mmCIF file of C-alpha atoms in Angstrom:
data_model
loop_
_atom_site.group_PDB
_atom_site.id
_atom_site.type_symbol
_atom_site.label_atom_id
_atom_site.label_comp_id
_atom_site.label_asym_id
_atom_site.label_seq_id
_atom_site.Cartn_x
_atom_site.Cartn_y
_atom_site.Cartn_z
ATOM 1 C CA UNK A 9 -1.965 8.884 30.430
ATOM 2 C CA UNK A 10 1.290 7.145 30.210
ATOM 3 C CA UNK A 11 1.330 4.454 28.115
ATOM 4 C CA UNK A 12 4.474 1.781 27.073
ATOM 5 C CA UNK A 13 4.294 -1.110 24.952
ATOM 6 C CA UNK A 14 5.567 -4.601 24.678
ATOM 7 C CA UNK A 15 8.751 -4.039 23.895
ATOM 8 C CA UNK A 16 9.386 -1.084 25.920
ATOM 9 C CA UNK A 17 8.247 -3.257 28.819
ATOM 10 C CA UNK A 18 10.915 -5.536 28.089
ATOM 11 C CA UNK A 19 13.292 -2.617 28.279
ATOM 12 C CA UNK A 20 11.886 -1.362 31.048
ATOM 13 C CA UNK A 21 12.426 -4.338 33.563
ATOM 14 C CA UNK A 22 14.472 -7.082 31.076
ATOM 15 C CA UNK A 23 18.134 -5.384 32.090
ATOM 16 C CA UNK A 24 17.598 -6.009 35.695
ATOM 17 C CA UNK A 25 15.010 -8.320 35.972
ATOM 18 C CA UNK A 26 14.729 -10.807 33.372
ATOM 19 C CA UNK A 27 18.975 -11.593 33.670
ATOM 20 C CA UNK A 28 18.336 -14.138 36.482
ATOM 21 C CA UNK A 29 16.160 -16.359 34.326
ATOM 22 C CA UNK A 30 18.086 -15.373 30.951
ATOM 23 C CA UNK A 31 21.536 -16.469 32.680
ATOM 24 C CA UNK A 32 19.962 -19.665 33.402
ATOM 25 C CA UNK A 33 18.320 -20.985 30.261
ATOM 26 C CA UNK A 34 21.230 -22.146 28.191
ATOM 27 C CA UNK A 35 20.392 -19.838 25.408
ATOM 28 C CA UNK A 36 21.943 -20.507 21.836
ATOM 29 C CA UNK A 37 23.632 -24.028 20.863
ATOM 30 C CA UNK A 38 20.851 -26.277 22.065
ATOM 31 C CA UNK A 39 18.773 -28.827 19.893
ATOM 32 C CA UNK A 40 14.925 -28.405 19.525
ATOM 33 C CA UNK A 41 14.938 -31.798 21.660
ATOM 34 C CA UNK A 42 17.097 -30.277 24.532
ATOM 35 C CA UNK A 43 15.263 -27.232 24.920
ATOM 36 C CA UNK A 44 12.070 -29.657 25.196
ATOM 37 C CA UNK A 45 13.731 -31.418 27.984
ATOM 38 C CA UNK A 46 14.768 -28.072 30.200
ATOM 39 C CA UNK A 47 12.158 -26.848 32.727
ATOM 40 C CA UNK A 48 12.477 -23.274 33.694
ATOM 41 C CA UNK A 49 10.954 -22.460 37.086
ATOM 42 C CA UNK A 50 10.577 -19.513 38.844
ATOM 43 C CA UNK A 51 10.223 -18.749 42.235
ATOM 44 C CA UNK A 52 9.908 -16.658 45.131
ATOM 45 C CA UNK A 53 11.653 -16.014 48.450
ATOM 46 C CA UNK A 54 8.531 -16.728 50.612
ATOM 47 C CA UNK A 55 7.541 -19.719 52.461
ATOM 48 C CA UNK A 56 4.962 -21.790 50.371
ATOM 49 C CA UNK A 57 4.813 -25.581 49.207
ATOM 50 C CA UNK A 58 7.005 -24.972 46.235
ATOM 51 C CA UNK A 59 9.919 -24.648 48.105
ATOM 52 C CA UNK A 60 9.193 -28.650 49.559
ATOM 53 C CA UNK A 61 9.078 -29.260 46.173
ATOM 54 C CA UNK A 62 12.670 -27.672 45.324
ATOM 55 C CA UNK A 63 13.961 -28.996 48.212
ATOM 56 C CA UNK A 64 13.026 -32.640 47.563
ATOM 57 C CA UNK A 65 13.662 -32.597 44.194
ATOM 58 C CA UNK A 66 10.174 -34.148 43.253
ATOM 59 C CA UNK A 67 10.031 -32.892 40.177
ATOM 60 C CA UNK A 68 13.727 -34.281 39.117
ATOM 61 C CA UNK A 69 13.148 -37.987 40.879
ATOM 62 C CA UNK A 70 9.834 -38.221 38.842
ATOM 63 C CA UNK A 71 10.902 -36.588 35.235
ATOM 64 C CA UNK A 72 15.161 -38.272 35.403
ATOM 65 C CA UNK A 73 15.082 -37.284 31.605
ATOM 66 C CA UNK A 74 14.461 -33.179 32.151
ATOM 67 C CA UNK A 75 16.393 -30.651 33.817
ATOM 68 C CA UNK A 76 14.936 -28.283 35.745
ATOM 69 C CA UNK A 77 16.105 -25.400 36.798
ATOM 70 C CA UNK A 78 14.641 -23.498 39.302
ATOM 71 C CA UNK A 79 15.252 -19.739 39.728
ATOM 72 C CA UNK A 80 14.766 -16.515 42.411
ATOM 73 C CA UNK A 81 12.878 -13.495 41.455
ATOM 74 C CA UNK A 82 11.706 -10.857 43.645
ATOM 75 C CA UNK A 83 8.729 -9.537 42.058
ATOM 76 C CA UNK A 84 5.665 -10.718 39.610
ATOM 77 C CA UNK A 85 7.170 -7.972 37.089
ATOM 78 C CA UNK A 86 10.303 -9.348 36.745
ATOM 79 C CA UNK A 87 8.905 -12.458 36.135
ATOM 80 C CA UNK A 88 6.581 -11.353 33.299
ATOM 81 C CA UNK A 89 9.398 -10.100 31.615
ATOM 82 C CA UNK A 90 11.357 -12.969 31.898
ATOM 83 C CA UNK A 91 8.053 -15.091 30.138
ATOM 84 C CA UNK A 92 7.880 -12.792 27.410
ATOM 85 C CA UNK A 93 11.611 -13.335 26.811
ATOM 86 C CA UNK A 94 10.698 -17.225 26.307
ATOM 87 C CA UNK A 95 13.154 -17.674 29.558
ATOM 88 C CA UNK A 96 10.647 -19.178 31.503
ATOM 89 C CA UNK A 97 7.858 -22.481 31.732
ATOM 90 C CA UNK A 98 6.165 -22.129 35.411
ATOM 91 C CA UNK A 99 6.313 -19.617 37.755
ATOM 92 C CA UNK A 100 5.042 -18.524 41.059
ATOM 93 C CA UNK A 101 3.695 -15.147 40.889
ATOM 94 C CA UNK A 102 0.365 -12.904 42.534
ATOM 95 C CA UNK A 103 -2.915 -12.463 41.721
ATOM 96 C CA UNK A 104 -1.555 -8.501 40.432
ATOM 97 C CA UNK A 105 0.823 -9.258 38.203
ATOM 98 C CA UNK A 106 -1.278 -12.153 36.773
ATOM 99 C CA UNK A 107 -3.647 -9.704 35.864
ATOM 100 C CA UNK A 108 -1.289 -7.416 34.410
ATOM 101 C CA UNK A 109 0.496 -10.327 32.542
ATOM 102 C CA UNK A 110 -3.294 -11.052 30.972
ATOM 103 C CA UNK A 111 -3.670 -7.324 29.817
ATOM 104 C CA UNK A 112 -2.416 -5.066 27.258
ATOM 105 C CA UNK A 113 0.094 -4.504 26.713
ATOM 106 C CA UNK A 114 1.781 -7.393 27.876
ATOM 107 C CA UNK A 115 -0.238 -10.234 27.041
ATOM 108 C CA UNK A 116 1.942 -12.911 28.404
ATOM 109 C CA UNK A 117 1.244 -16.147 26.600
ATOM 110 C CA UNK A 118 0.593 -18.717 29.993
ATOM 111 C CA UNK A 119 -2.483 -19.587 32.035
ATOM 112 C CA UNK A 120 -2.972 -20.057 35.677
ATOM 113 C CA UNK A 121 -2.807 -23.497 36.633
ATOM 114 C CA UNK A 122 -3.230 -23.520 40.801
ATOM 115 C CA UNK A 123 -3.837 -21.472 43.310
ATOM 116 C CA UNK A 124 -0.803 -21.813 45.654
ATOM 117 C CA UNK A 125 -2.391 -19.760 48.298
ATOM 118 C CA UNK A 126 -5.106 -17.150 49.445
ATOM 119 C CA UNK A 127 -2.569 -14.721 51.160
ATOM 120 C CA UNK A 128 -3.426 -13.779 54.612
ATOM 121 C CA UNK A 129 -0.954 -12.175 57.338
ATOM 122 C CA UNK A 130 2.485 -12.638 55.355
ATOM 123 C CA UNK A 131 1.815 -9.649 53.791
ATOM 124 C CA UNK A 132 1.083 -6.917 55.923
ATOM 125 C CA UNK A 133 0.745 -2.782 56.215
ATOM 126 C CA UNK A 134 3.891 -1.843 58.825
ATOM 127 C CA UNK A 135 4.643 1.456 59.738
ATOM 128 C CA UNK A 136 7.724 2.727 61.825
ATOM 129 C CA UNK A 137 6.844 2.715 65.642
ATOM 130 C CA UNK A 138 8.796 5.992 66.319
ATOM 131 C CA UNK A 139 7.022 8.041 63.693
ATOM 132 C CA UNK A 140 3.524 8.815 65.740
ATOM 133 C CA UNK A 141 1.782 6.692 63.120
ATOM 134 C CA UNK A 142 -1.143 5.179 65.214
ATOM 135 C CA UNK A 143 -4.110 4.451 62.130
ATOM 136 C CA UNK A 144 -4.224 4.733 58.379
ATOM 137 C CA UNK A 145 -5.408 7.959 57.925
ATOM 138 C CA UNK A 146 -2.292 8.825 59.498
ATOM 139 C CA UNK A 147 -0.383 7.991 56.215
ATOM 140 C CA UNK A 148 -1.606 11.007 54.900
ATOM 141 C CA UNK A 149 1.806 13.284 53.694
ATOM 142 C CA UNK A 150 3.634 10.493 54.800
ATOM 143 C CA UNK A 151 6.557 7.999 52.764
ATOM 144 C CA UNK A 152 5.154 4.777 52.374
ATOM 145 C CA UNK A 153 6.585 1.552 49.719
ATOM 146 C CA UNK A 154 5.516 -1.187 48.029
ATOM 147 C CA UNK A 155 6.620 -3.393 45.470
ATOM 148 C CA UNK A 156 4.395 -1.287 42.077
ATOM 149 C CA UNK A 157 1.178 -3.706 40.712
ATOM 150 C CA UNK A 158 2.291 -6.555 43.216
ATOM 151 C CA UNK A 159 -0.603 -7.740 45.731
ATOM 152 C CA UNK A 160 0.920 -5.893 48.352
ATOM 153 C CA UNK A 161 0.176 -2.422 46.396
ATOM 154 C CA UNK A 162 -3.135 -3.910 45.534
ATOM 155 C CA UNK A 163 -3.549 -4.177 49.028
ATOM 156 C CA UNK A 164 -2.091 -0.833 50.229
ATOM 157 C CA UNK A 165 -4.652 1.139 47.937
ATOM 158 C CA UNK A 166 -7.502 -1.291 49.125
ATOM 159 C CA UNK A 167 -6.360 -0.280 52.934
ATOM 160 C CA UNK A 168 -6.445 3.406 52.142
ATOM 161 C CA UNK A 169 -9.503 3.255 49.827
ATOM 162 C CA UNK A 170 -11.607 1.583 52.717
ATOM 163 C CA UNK A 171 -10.565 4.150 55.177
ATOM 164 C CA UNK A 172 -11.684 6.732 53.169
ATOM 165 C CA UNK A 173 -7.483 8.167 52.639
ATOM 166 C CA UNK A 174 -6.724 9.663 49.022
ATOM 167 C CA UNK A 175 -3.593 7.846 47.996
ATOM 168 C CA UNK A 176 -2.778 10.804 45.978
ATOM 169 C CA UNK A 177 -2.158 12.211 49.611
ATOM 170 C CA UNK A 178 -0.087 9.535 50.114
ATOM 171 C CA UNK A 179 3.693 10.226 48.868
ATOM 172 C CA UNK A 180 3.619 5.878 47.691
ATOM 173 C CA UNK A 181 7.288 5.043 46.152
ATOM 174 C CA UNK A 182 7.773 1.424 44.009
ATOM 175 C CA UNK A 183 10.530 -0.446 45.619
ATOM 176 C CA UNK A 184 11.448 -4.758 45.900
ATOM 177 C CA UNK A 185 11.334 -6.419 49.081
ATOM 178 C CA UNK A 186 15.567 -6.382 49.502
ATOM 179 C CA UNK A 187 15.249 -2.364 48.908
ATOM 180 C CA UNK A 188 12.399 -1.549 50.937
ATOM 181 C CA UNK A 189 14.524 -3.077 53.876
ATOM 182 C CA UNK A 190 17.623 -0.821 53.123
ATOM 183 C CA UNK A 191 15.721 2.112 52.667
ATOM 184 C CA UNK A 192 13.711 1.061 56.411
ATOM 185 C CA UNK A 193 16.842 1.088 57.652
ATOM 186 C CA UNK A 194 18.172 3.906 56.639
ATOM 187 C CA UNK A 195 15.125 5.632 58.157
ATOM 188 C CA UNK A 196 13.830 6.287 54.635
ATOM 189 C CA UNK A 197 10.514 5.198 55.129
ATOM 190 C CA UNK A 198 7.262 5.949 57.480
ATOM 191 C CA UNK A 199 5.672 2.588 56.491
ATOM 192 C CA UNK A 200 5.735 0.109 53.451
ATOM 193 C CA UNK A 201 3.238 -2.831 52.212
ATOM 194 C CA UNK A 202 5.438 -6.105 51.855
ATOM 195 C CA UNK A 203 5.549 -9.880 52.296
ATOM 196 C CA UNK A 204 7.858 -12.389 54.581
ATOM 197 C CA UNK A 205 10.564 -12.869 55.363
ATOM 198 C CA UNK A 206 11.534 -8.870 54.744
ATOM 199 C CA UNK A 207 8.095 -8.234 56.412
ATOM 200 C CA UNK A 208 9.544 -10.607 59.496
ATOM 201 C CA UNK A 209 12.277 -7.955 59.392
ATOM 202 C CA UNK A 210 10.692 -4.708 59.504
ATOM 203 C CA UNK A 211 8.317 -5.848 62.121
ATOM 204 C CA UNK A 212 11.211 -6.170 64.765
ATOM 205 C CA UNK A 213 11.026 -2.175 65.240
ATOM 206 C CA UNK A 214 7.512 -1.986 63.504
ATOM 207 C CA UNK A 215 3.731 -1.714 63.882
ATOM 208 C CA UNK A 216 1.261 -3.480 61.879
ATOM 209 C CA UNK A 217 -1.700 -1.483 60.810
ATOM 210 C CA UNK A 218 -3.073 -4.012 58.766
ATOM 211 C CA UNK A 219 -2.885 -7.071 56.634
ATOM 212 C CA UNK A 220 -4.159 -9.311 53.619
ATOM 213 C CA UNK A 221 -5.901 -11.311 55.732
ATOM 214 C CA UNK A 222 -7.890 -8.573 57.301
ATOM 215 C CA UNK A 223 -8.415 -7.156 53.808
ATOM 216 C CA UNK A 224 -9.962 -10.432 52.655
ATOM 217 C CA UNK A 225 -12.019 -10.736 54.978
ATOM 218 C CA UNK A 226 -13.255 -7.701 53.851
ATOM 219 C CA UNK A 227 -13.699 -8.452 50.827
ATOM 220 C CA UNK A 228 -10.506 -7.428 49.017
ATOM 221 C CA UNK A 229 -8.194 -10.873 48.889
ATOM 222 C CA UNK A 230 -4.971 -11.415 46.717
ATOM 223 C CA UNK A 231 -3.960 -14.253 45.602
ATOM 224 C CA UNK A 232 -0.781 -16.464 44.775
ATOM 225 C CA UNK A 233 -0.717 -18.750 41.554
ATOM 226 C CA UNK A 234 1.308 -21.333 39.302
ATOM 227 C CA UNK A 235 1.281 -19.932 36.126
ATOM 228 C CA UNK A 236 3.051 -22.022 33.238
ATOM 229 C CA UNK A 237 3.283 -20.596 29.408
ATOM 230 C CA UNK A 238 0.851 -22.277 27.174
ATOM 231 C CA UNK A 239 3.826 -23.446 24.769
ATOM 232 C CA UNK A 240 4.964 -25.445 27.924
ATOM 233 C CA UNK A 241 1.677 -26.589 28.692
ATOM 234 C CA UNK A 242 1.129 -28.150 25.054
ATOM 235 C CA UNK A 243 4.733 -29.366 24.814
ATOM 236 C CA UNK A 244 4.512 -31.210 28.549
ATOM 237 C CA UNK A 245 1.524 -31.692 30.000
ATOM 238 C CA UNK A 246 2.901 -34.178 31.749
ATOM 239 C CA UNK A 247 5.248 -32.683 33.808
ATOM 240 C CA UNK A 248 2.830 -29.725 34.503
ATOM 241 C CA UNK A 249 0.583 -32.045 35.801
ATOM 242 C CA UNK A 250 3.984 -33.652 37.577
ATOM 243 C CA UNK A 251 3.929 -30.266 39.216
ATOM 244 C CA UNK A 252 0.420 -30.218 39.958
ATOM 245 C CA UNK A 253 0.639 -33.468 41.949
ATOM 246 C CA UNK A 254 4.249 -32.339 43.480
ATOM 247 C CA UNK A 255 2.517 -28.862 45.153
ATOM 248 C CA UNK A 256 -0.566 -30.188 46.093
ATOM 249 C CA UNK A 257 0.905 -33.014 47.884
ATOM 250 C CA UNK A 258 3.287 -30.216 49.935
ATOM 251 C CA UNK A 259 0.100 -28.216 50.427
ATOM 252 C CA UNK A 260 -2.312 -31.032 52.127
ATOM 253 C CA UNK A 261 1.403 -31.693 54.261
ATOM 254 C CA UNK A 262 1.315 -27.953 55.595
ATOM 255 C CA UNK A 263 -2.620 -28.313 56.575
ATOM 256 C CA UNK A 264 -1.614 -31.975 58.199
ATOM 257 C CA UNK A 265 1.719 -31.838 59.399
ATOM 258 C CA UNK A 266 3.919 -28.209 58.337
ATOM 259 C CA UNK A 267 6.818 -28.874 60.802
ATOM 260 C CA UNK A 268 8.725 -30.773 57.960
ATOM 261 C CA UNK A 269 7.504 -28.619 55.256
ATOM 262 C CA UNK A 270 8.986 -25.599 57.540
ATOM 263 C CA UNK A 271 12.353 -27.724 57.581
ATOM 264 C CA UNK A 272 13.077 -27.424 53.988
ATOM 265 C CA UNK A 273 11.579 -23.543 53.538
ATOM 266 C CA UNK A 274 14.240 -22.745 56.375
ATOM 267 C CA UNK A 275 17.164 -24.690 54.546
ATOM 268 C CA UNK A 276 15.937 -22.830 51.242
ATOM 269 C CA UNK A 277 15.870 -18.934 52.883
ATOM 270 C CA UNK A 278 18.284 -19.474 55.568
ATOM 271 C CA UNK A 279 15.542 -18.640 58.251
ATOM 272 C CA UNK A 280 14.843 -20.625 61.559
ATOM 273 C CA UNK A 281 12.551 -23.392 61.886
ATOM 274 C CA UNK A 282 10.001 -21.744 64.082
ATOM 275 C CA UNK A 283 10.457 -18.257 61.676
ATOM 276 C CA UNK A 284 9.382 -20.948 58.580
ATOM 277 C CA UNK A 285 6.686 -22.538 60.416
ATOM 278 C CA UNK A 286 5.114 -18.823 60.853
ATOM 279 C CA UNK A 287 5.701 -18.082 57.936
ATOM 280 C CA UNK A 288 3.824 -21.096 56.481
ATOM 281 C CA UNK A 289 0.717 -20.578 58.817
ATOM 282 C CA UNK A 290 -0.120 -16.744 57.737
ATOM 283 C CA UNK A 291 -1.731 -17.879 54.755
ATOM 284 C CA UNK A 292 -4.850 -20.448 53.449
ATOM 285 C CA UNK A 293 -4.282 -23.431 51.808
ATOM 286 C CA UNK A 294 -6.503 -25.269 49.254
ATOM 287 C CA UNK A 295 -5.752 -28.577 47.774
ATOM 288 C CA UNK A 296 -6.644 -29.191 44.361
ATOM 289 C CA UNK A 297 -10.167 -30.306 44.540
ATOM 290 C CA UNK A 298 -11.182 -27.416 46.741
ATOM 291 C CA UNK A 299 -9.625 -24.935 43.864
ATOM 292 C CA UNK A 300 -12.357 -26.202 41.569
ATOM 293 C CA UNK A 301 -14.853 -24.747 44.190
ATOM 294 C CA UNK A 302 -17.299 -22.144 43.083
ATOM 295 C CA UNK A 303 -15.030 -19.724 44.704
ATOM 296 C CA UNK A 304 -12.138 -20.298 42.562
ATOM 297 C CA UNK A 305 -11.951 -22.252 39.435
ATOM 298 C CA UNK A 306 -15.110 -23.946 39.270
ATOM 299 C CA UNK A 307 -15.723 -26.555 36.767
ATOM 300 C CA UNK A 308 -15.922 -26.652 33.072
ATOM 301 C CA UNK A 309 -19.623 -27.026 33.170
ATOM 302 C CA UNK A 310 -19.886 -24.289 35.710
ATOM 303 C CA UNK A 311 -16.745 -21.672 35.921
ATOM 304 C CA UNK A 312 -15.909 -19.998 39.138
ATOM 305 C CA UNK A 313 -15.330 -16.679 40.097
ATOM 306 C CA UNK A 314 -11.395 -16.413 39.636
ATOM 307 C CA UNK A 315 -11.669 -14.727 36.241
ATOM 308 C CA UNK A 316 -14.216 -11.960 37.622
ATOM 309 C CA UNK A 317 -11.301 -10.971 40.633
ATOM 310 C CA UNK A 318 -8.255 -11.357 37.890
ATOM 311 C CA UNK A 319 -10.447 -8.757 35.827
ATOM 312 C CA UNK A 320 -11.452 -6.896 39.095
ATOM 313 C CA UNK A 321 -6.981 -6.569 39.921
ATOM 314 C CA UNK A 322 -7.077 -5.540 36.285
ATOM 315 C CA UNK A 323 -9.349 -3.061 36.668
ATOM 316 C CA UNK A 324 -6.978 -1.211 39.665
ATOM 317 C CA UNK A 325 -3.971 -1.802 37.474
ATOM 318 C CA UNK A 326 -6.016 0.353 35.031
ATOM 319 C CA UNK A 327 -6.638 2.995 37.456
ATOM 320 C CA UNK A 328 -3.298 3.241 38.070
ATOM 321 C CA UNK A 329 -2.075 3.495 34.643
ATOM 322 C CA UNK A 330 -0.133 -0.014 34.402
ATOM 323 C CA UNK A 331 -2.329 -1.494 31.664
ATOM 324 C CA UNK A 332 -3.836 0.123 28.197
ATOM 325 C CA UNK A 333 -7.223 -1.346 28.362
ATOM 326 C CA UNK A 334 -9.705 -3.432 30.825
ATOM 327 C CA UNK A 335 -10.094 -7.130 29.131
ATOM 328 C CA UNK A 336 -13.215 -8.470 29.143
ATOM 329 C CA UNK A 337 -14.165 -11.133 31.386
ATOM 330 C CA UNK A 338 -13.525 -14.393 28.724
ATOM 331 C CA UNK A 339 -9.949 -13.280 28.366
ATOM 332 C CA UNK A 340 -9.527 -13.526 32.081
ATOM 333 C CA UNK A 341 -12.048 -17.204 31.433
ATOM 334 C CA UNK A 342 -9.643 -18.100 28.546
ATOM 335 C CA UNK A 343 -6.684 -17.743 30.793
ATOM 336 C CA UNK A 344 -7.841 -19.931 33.360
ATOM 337 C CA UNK A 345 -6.699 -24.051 32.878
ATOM 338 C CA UNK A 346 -8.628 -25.729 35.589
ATOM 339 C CA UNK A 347 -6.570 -27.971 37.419
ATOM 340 C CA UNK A 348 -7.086 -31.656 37.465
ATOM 341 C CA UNK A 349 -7.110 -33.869 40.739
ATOM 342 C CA UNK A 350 -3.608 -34.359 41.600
ATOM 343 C CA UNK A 351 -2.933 -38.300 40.089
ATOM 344 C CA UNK A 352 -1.047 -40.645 42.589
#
């Protein structure tokens, strides 16, 4: 079994993935008191409240005396490498690589703070319309991608496990969002497991099989958090909590009124309005006092049941080989910091 270890991981993904976030933390030179006042965040190219956030500046109107600097990834592994290079404070990232990030042999130092999001159709299982592909178990000897221990392979094994395909059968190759679209174009690929906008993209000459929402219904969801490192969290709880109130507020304005929401996210990816504003509806929003349903985080008297599916995505990373060992269910507990009601 194929094993790598903290610093190899750091190897593995920190030339091309971690530079982004490196590049923009102002490493070297800096006073203990300046480093205190930069907030790193990263982010991802998908519609979701954060990008109101960004595109307001929230965060800067309500904290004048930080600077925050926001940054695009294009996968939860990239980011984890970037927090175990100290390069980052928050982050959006999946339920997948949260999982992994809470497992050996990473052990990223942050917790989950929110849940941004139960994803539901903007990610999706789309297959080439000219290759005969009509139902899963089609996939079978076929080429199919997906971005390696994000939700979207969580949710590509779930699809084949539940329709009884082998995914050894499968011929499943790791690629980001930006190369699964070359490679679709190219005529590459039979099918691939992705998220919007590239999903929006490969759907034009596509067919979707299936999707997250589908699969949660069925008892397999994913997930999209906040995660912030616990050094962070100590140092500033006040502008985490800043952040808490700053998303929340953007996610009650997509349930109530998303048009403006959909505004900024198409300023911010370059997409249309109406593009955004799909985008925006695919997926399940939950303000913060429904997180702390029994569902999710619970309460500290009673905890939910957000550790027990963390530990059950770790449990498939382990199956695939992407983590040394299974943590037990207070690590997954441990790594939880319920969030509190957003403050006006």
């Amino acid at each position: 079994m194929h094993r790598f270890s903290r610093r190899a991981a750091l190897g593995l993904f920190g030339a091309a993935a971690a530079v982004p976030a490196l590049s923009a933390c102002g490493v070297g030179g800096e006073s203990e008191e300046e480093k205190a006042r930069k907030v790193r965040i990263a982010y991802q190219n998908f519609a979701d409240s954060t990008l109101l956030v960004k595109e307001q500046r929230t965060l800067e109107q309500r904290f004048p005396e930080h600077e925050f600097q926001w940054t695009a990834f294009d996968s939860g592994a990239s980011i984890n490498t970037a927090f175990l290079s100290g390069a980052l404070d928050i982050a959006v990232i999946g339920s997948s690589p949260a999982a992994q990030a809470l497992s050996p042999p990473l052990a990223v130092p942050y917790q989950v703070i929110q849940l941004l999001n139960v994803i539901g159709s903007s990610e999706a299982l789309v297959v080439r319309g000219d290759r005969g592909i009509r139902a899963i178990p089609d996939l079978t000897g076929r080429k199919v991608a997906a971005p390696f221990s994000s939700t979207a392979h969580y949710s590509l094994l779930a699809a084949l496990r539940q329709h009884g395909v082998d995914p050894g059968g499968v011929d499943i190759v790791d690629l980001e969002p930006q190369n699964i679209q070359a490679a679709w174009e190219r005529g590459d690929l039979d099918g691939a497991y992705l998220w919007t906008p590239t999903l929006t993209a490969l759907r034009r000459n596509g067919t979707v099989l299936v999707d997250s929402a589908q699969l949660a219904a069925a008892g397999e969801p994913t997930l999209t958090f906040a995660v912030a490192a616990r050094e962070f969290l100590d140092r500033s709880p006040d502008v985490a909590q800043g952040w808490l109130d700053a998303t929340d507020a953007a996610i009650r304005q997509i349930r109530t009124d998303p048009r403006p929401v959909a505004e900024a996210v198409s300023r911010q990816l370059g997409s249309s309005v109406d593009d955004a504003l799909g985008q925006l509806r695919q997926n399940i929003y939950l303000d913060l006092e429904q997180q702390r349903g029994p569902e999710y985080f619970g309460s500290p008297q009673a905890p939910g049941e957000l550790a027990a599916r963390l530990r059950a995505n770790a449990g498939f990373l382990l199956a695939q080989q992407k983590i040394d060992a299974l943590p037990d269910l207070a690590t997954f507990q441990r790594a939880l910091r319920i969030p509190e009601p957003a403050h006006a």
